[in-house]
PDB file of C-alpha atoms in Angstrom:
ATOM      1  CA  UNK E  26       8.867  -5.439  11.388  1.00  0.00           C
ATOM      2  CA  UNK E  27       8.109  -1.818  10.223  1.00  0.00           C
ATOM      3  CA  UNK E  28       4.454  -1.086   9.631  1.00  0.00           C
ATOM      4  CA  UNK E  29       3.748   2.914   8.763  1.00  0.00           C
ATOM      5  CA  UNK E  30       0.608   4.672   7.388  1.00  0.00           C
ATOM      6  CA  UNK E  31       0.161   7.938   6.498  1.00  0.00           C
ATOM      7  CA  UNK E  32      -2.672   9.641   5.808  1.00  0.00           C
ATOM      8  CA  UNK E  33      -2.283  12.187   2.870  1.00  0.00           C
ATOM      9  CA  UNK E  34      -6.051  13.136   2.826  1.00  0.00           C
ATOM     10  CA  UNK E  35      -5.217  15.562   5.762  1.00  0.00           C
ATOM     11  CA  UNK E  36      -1.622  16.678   4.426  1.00  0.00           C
ATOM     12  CA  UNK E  37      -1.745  19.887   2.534  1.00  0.00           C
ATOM     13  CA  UNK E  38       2.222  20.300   2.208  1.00  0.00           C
ATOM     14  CA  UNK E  39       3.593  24.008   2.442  1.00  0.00           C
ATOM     15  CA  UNK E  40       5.992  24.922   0.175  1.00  0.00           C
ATOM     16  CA  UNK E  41       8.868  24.348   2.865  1.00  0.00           C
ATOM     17  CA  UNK E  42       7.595  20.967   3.267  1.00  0.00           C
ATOM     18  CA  UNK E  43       6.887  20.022  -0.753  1.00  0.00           C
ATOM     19  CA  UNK E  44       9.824  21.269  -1.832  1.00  0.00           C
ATOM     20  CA  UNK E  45      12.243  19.374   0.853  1.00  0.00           C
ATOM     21  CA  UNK E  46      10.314  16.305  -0.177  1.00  0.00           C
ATOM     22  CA  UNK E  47      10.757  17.094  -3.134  1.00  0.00           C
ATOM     23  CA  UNK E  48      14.567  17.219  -2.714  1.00  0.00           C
ATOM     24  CA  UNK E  49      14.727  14.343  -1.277  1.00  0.00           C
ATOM     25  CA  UNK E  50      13.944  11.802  -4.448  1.00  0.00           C
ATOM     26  CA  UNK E  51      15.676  11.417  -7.628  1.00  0.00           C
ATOM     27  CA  UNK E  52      15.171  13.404 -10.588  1.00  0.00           C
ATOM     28  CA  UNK E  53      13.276  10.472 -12.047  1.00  0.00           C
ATOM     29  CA  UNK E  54      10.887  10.383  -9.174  1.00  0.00           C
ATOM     30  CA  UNK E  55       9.928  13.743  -8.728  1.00  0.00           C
ATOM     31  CA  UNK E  56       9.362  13.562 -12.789  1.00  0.00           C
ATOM     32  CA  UNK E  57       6.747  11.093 -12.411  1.00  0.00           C
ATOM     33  CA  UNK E  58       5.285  12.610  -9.280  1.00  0.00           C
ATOM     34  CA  UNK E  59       4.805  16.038 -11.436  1.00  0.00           C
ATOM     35  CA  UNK E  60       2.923  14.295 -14.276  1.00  0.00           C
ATOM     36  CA  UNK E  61      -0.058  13.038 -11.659  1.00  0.00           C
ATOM     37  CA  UNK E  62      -3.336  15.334 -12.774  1.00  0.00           C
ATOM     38  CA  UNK E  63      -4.361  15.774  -8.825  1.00  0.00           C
ATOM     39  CA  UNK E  64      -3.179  16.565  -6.139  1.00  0.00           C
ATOM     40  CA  UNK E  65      -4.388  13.245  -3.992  1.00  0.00           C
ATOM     41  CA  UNK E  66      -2.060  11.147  -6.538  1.00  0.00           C
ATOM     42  CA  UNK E  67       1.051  13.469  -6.230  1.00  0.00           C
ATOM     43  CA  UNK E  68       0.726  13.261  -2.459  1.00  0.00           C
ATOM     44  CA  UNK E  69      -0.063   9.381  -2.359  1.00  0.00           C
ATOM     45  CA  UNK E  70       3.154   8.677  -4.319  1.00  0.00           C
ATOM     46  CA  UNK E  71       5.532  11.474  -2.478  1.00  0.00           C
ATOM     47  CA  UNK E  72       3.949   9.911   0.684  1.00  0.00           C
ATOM     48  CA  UNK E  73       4.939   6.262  -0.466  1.00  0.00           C
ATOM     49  CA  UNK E  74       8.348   7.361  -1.550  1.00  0.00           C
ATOM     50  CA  UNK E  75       9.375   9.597   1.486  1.00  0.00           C
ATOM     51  CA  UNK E  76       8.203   6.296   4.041  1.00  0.00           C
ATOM     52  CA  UNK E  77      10.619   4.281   1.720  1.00  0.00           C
ATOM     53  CA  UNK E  78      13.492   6.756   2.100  1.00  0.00           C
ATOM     54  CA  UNK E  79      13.122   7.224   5.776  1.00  0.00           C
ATOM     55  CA  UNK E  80      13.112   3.957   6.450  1.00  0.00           C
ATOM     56  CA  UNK E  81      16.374   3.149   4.352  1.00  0.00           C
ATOM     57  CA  UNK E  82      17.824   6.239   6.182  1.00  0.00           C
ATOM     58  CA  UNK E  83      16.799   4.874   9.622  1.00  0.00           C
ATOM     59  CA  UNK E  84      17.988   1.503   9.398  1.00  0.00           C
ATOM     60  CA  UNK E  85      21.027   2.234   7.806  1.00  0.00           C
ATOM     61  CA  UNK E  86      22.464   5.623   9.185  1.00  0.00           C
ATOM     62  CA  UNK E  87      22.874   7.424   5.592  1.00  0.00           C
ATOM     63  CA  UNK E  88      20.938  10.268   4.096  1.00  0.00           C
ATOM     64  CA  UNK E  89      17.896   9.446   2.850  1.00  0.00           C
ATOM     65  CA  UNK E  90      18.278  11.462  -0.600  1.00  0.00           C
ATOM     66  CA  UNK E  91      21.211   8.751  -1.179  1.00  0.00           C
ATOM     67  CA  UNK E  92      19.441   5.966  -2.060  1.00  0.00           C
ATOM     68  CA  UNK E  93      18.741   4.540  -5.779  1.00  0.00           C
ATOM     69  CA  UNK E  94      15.687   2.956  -6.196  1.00  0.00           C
ATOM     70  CA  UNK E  95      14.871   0.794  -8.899  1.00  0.00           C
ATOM     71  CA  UNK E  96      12.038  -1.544 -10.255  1.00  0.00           C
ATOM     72  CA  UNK E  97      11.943  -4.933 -11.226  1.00  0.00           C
ATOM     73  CA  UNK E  98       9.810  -6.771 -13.981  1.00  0.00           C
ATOM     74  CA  UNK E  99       6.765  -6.986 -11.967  1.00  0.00           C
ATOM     75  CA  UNK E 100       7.004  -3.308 -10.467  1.00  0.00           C
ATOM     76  CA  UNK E 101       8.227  -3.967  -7.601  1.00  0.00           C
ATOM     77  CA  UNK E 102      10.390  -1.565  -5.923  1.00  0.00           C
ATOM     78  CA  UNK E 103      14.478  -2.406  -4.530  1.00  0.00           C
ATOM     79  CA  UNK E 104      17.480  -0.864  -4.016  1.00  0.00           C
ATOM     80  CA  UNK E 105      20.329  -0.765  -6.507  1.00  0.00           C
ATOM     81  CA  UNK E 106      23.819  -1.797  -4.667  1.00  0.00           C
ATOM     82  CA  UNK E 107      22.425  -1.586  -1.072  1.00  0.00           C
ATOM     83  CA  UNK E 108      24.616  -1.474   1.790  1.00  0.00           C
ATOM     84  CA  UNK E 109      25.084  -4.601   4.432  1.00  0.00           C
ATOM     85  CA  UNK E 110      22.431  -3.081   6.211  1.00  0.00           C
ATOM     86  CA  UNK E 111      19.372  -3.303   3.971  1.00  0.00           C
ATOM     87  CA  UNK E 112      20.961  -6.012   2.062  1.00  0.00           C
ATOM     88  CA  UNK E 113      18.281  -8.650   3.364  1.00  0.00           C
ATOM     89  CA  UNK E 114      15.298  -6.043   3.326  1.00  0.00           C
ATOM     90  CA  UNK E 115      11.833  -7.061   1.937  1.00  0.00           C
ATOM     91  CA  UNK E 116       9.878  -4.049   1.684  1.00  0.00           C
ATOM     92  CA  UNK E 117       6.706  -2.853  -0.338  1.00  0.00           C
ATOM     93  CA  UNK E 118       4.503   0.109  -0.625  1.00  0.00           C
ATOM     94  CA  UNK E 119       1.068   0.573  -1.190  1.00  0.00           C
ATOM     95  CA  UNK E 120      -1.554   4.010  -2.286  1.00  0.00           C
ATOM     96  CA  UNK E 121      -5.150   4.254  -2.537  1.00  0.00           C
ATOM     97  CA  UNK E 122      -8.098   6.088  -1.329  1.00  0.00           C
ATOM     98  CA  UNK E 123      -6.888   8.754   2.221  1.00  0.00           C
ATOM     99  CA  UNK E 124      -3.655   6.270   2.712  1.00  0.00           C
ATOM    100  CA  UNK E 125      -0.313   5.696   1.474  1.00  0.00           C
ATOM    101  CA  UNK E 126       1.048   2.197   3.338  1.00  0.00           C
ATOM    102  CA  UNK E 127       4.186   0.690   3.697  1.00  0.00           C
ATOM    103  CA  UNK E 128       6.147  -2.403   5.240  1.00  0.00           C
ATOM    104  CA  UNK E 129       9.445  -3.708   5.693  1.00  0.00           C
ATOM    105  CA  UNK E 130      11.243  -6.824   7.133  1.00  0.00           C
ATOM    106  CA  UNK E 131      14.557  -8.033   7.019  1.00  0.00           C
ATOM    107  CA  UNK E 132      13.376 -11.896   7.984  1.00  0.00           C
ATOM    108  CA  UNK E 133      10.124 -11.895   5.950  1.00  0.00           C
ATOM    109  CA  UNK E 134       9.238 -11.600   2.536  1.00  0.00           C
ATOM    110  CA  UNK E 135       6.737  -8.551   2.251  1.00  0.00           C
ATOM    111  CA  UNK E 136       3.445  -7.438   0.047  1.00  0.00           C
ATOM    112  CA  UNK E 137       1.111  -4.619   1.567  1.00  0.00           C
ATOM    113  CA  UNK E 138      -1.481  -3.315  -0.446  1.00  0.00           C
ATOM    114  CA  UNK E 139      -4.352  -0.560   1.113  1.00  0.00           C
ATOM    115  CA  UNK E 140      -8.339  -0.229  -0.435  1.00  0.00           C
ATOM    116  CA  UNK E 141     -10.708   2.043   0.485  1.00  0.00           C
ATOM    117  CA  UNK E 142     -14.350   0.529   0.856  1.00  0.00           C
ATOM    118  CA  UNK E 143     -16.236   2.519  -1.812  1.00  0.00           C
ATOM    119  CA  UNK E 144     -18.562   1.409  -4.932  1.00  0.00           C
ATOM    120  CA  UNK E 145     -17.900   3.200  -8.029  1.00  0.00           C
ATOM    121  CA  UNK E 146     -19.914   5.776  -9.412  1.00  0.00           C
ATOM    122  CA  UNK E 147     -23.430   4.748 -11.367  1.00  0.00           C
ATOM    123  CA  UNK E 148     -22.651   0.994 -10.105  1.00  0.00           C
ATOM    124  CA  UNK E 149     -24.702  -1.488  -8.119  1.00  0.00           C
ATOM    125  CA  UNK E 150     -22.691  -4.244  -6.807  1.00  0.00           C
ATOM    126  CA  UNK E 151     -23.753  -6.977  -8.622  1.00  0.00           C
ATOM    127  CA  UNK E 152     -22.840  -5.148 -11.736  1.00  0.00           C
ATOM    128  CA  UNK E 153     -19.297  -4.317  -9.676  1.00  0.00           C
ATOM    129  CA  UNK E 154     -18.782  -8.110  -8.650  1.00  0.00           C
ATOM    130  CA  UNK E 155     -19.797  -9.234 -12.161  1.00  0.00           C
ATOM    131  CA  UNK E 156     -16.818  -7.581 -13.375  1.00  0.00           C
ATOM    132  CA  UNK E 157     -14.276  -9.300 -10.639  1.00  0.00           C
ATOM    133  CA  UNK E 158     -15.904 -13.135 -11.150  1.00  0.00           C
ATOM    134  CA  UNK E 159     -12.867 -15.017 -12.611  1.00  0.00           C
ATOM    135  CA  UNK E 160     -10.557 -13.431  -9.283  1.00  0.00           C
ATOM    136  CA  UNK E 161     -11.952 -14.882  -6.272  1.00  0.00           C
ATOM    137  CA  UNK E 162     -12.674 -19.333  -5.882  1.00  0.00           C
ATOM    138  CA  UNK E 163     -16.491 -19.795  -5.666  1.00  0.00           C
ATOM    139  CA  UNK E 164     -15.855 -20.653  -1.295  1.00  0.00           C
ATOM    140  CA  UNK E 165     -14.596 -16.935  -1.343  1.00  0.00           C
ATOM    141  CA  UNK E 166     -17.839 -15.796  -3.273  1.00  0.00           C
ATOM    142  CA  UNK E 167     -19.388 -17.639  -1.108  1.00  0.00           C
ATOM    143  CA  UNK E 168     -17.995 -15.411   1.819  1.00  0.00           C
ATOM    144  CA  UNK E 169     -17.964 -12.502   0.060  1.00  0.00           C
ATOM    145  CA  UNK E 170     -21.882 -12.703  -0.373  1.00  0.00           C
ATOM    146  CA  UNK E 171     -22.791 -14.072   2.891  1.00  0.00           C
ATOM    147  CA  UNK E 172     -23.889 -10.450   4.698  1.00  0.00           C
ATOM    148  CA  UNK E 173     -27.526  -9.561   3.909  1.00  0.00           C
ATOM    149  CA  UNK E 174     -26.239  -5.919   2.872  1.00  0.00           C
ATOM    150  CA  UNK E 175     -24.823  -4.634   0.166  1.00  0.00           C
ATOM    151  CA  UNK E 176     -22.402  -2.703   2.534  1.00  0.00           C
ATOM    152  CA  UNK E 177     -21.405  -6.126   4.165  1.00  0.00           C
ATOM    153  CA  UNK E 178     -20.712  -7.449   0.680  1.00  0.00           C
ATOM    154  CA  UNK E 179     -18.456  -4.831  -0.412  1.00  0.00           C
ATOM    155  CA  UNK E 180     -16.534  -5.011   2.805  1.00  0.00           C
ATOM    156  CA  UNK E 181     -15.573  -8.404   2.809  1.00  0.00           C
ATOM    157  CA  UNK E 182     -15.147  -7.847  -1.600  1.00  0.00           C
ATOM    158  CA  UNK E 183     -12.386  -5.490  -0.047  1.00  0.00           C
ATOM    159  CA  UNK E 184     -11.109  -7.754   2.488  1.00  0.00           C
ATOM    160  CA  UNK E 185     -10.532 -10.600   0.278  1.00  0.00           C
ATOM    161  CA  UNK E 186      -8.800  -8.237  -2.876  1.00  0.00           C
ATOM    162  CA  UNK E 187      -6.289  -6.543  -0.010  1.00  0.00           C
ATOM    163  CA  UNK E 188      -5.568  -9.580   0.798  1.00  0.00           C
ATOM    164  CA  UNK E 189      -4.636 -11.055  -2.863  1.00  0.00           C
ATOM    165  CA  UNK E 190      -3.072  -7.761  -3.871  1.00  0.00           C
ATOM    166  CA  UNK E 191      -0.393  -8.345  -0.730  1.00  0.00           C
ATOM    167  CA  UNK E 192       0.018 -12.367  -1.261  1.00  0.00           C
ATOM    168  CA  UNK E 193       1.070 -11.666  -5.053  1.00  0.00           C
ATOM    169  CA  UNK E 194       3.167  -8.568  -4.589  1.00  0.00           C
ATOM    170  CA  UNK E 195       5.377 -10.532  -1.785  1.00  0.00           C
ATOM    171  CA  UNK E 196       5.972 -13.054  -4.176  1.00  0.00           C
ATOM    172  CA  UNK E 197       6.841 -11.037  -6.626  1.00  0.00           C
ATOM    173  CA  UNK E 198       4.479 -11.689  -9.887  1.00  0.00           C
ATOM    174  CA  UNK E 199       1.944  -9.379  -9.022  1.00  0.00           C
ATOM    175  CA  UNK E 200      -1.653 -10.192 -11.180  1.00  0.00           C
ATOM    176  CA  UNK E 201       0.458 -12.180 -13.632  1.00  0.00           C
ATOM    177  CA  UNK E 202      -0.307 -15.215 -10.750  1.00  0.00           C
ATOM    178  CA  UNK E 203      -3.970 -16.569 -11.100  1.00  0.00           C
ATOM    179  CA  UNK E 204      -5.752 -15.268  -8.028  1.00  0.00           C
ATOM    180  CA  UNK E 205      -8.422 -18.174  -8.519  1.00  0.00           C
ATOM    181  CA  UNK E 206      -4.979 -20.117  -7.750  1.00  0.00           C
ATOM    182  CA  UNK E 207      -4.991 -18.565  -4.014  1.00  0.00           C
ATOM    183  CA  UNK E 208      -7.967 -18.882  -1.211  1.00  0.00           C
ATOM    184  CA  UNK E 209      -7.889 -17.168   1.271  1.00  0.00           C
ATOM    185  CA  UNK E 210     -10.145 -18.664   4.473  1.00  0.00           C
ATOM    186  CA  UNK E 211     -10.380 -15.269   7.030  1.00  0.00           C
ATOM    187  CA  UNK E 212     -10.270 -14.958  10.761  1.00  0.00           C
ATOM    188  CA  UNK E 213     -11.902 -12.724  12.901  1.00  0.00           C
ATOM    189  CA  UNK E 214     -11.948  -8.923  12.735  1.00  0.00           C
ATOM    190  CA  UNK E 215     -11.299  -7.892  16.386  1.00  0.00           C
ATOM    191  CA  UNK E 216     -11.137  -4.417  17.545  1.00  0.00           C
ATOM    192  CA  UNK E 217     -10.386  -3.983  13.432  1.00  0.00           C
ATOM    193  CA  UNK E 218      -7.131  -5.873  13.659  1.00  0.00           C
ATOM    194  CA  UNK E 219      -6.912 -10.009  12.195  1.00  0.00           C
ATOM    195  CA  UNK E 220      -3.909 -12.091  12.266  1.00  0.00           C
ATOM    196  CA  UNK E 221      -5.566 -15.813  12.417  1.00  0.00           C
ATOM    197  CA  UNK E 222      -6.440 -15.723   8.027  1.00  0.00           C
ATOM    198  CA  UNK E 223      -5.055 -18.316   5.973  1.00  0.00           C
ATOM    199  CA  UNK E 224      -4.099 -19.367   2.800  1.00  0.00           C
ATOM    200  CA  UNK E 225      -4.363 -22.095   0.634  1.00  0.00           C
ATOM    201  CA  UNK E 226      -2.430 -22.259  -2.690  1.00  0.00           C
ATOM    202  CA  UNK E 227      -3.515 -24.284  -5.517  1.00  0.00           C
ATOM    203  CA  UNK E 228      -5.737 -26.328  -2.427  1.00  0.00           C
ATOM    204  CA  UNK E 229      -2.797 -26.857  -0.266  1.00  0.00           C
ATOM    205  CA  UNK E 230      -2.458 -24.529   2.964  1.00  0.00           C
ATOM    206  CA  UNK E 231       0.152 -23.109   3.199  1.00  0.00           C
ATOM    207  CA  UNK E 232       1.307 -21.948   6.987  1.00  0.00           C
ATOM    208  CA  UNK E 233       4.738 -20.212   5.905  1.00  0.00           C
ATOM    209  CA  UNK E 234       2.439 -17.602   5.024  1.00  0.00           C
ATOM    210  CA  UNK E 235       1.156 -14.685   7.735  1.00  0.00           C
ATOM    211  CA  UNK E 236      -1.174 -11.999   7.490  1.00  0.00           C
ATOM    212  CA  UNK E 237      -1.860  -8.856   9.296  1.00  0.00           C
ATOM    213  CA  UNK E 238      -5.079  -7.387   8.233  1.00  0.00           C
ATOM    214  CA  UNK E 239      -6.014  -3.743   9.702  1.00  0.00           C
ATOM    215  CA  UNK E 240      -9.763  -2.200   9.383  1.00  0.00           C
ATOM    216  CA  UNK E 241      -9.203   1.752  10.147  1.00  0.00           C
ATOM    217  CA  UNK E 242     -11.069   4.711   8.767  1.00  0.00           C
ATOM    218  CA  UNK E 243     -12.996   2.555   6.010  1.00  0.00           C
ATOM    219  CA  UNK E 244     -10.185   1.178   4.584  1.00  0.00           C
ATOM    220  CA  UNK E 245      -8.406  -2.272   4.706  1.00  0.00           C
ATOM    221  CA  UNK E 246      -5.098  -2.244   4.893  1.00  0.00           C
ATOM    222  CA  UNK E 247      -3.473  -5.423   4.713  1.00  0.00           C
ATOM    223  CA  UNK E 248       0.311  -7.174   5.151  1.00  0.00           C
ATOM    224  CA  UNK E 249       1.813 -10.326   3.501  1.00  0.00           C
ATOM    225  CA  UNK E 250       4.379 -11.965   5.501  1.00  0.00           C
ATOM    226  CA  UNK E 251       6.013 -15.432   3.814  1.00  0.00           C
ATOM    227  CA  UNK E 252       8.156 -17.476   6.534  1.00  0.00           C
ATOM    228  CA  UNK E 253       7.077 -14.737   9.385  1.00  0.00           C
ATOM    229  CA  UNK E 254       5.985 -15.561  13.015  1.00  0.00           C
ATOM    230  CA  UNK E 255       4.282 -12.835  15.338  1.00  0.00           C
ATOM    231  CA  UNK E 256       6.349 -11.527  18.232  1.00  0.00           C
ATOM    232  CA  UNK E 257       5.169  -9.638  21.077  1.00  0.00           C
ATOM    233  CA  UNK E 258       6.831  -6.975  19.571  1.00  0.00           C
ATOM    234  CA  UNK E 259       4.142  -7.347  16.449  1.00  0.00           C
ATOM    235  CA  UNK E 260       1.125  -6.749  18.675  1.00  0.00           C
ATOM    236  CA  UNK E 261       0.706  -3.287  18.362  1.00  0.00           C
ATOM    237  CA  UNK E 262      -0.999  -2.112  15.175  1.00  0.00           C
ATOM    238  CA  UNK E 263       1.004  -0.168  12.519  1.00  0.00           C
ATOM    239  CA  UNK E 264       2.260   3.241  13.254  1.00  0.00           C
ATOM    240  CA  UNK E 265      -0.155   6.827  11.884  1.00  0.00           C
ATOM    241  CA  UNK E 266       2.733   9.200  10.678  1.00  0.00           C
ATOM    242  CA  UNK E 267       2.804  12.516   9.962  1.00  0.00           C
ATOM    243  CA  UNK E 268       5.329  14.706   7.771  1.00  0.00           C
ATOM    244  CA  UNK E 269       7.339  15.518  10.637  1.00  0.00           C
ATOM    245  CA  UNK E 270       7.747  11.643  11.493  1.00  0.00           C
ATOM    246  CA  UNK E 271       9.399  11.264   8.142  1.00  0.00           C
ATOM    247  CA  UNK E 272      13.566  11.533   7.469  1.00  0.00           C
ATOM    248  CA  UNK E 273      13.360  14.127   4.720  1.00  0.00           C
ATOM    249  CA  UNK E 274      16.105  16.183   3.111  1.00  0.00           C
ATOM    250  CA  UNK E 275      17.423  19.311   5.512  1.00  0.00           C
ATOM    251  CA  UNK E 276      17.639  21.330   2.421  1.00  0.00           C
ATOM    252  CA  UNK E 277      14.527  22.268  -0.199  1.00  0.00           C
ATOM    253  CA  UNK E 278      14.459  21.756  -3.906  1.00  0.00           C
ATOM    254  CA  UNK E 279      15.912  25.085  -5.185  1.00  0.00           C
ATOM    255  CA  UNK E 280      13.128  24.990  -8.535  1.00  0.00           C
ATOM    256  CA  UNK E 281      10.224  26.820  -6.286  1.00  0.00           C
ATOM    257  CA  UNK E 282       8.278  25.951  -9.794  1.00  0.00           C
ATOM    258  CA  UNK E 283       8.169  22.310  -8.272  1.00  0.00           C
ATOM    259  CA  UNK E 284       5.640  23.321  -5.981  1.00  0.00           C
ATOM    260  CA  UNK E 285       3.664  26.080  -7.954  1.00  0.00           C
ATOM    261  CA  UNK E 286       2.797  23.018 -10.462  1.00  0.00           C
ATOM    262  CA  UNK E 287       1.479  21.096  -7.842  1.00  0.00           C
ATOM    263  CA  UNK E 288      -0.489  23.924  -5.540  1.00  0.00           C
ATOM    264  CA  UNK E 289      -2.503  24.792  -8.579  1.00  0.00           C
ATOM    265  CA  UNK E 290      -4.113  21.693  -9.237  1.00  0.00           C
ATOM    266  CA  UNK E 291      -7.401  19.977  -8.222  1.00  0.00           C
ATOM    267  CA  UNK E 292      -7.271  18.101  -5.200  1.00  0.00           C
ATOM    268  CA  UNK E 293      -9.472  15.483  -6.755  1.00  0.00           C
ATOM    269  CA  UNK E 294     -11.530  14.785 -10.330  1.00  0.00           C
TER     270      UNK E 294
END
């Protein structure tokens, strides 16, 4: 099981660095990373992208530039024509808020998705959870509500949506699947780190499913496994990395424009 964070908040890539990212992805890729307005987006999808790569490079002993990626109908990323060696490997990637997440299994089925506890701007949270009614059952409202503060609330609001987000993109349908179909009854948060919460799917519980729910830095990040057990290898939390923990092209993009387009935008609206 390969559990990796990064934590682009704190990266501000040199040219050296953006560019051999940069070279690293397909033309198609770096396209759609160049059309993000902000920085924080460019460097949440580059992150996403490079964990992806360096973990296909890792596990399979080829460059990590060599790899074409693809999406299915749901979004989903795969490889096209993968070797043996990444043949049977379930893998998903997640952006939002300081973190780009990602997770990979070759004997599990795998969703991750990552929040950021915030309210939006010029919202209470009544008017925020008025909005989100129809996702949750009315037991997981009921949980959702239960702390006396509003802080509490949105917590637990963000517990219960990473937790959805990560059970539909292992499947594979993504929002298309009625979340009221899913319920979610959670364990306890110890030392920010749960692995007891279960599911139940349309009122059946369902115990082929695992989850690995992480609490760091004010965000939730949060891992679908489907036909996964925990291993004493598993009990360790998932891994901080930092550019130079990444498998990244030797060689920078030659177009030094690349990175002149990013460095002059905002880092945020």
């Amino acid at each position: 099981m390969i559990r990796h964070i990064f934590k682009t908040s704190t990266w501000h890539p040199t040219e050296t660095e953006w560019l051999r990212a940069a070279n690293t992805l397909s033309e198609p890729e770096r396209e759609r990373i160049s059309q993000f307005m902000y920085k924080r987006d460019a460097k949440q999808s580059m992150a996403g992208r490079l964990m992806m790569r360096s973990c296909f490079a890792q596990l399979s002993g080829e460059t990590p530039e060599s790899f074409h990626l693809s999406r299915d109908e749901s979004g989903k990323p795969y490889i096209v024509d993968p070797s043996p060696s990444l043949s049977s490997l379930s893998f998903n990637v997640s952006h939002a808020g300081d973190y780009a997440a990602f997770a990979a299994s070759t004997t599990a089925k795998i969703g991750v998705d990552v929040m950021k506890v915030e309210l939006r701007r010029n919202t209470s949270v009544q008017q925020f959870f008025s909005h989100m009614k129809r996702q949750f059952t009315d037991f997981e409202w009921q949980k959702i509500r239960s702390p006396a503060t509003d802080r509490g609330k949105l917590v637990n609001f963000y517990r219960h949506w990473c937790l959805k987000e990560s059970y539909v993109k292992a499947i594979g349908t993504g929002l298309k699947f009625g979340l009221q179909r899913i319920q979610f009854d959670l364990g306890d948060l110890e030392n920010g780190i749960c692995k007891s919460t279960t599911v139940s799917v349309d009122g059946v519980l369902d115990l082929n499913w695992k989850f690995e729910e992480i609490f760091q830095d004010n965000h939730f990040v949060t891992i679908a496994m489907g036909n996964a057990e925990f291993s004493s290898e598993d009990s360790a939390s998932v891994k901080v990395l930092n550019f130079s923990d990444l498998v990244v092209s030797e060689d920078p993009l030659s177009d030094k424009f690349y990175f002149a387009s990013f460095d002059e935008k905002k880092e945020l609206p």
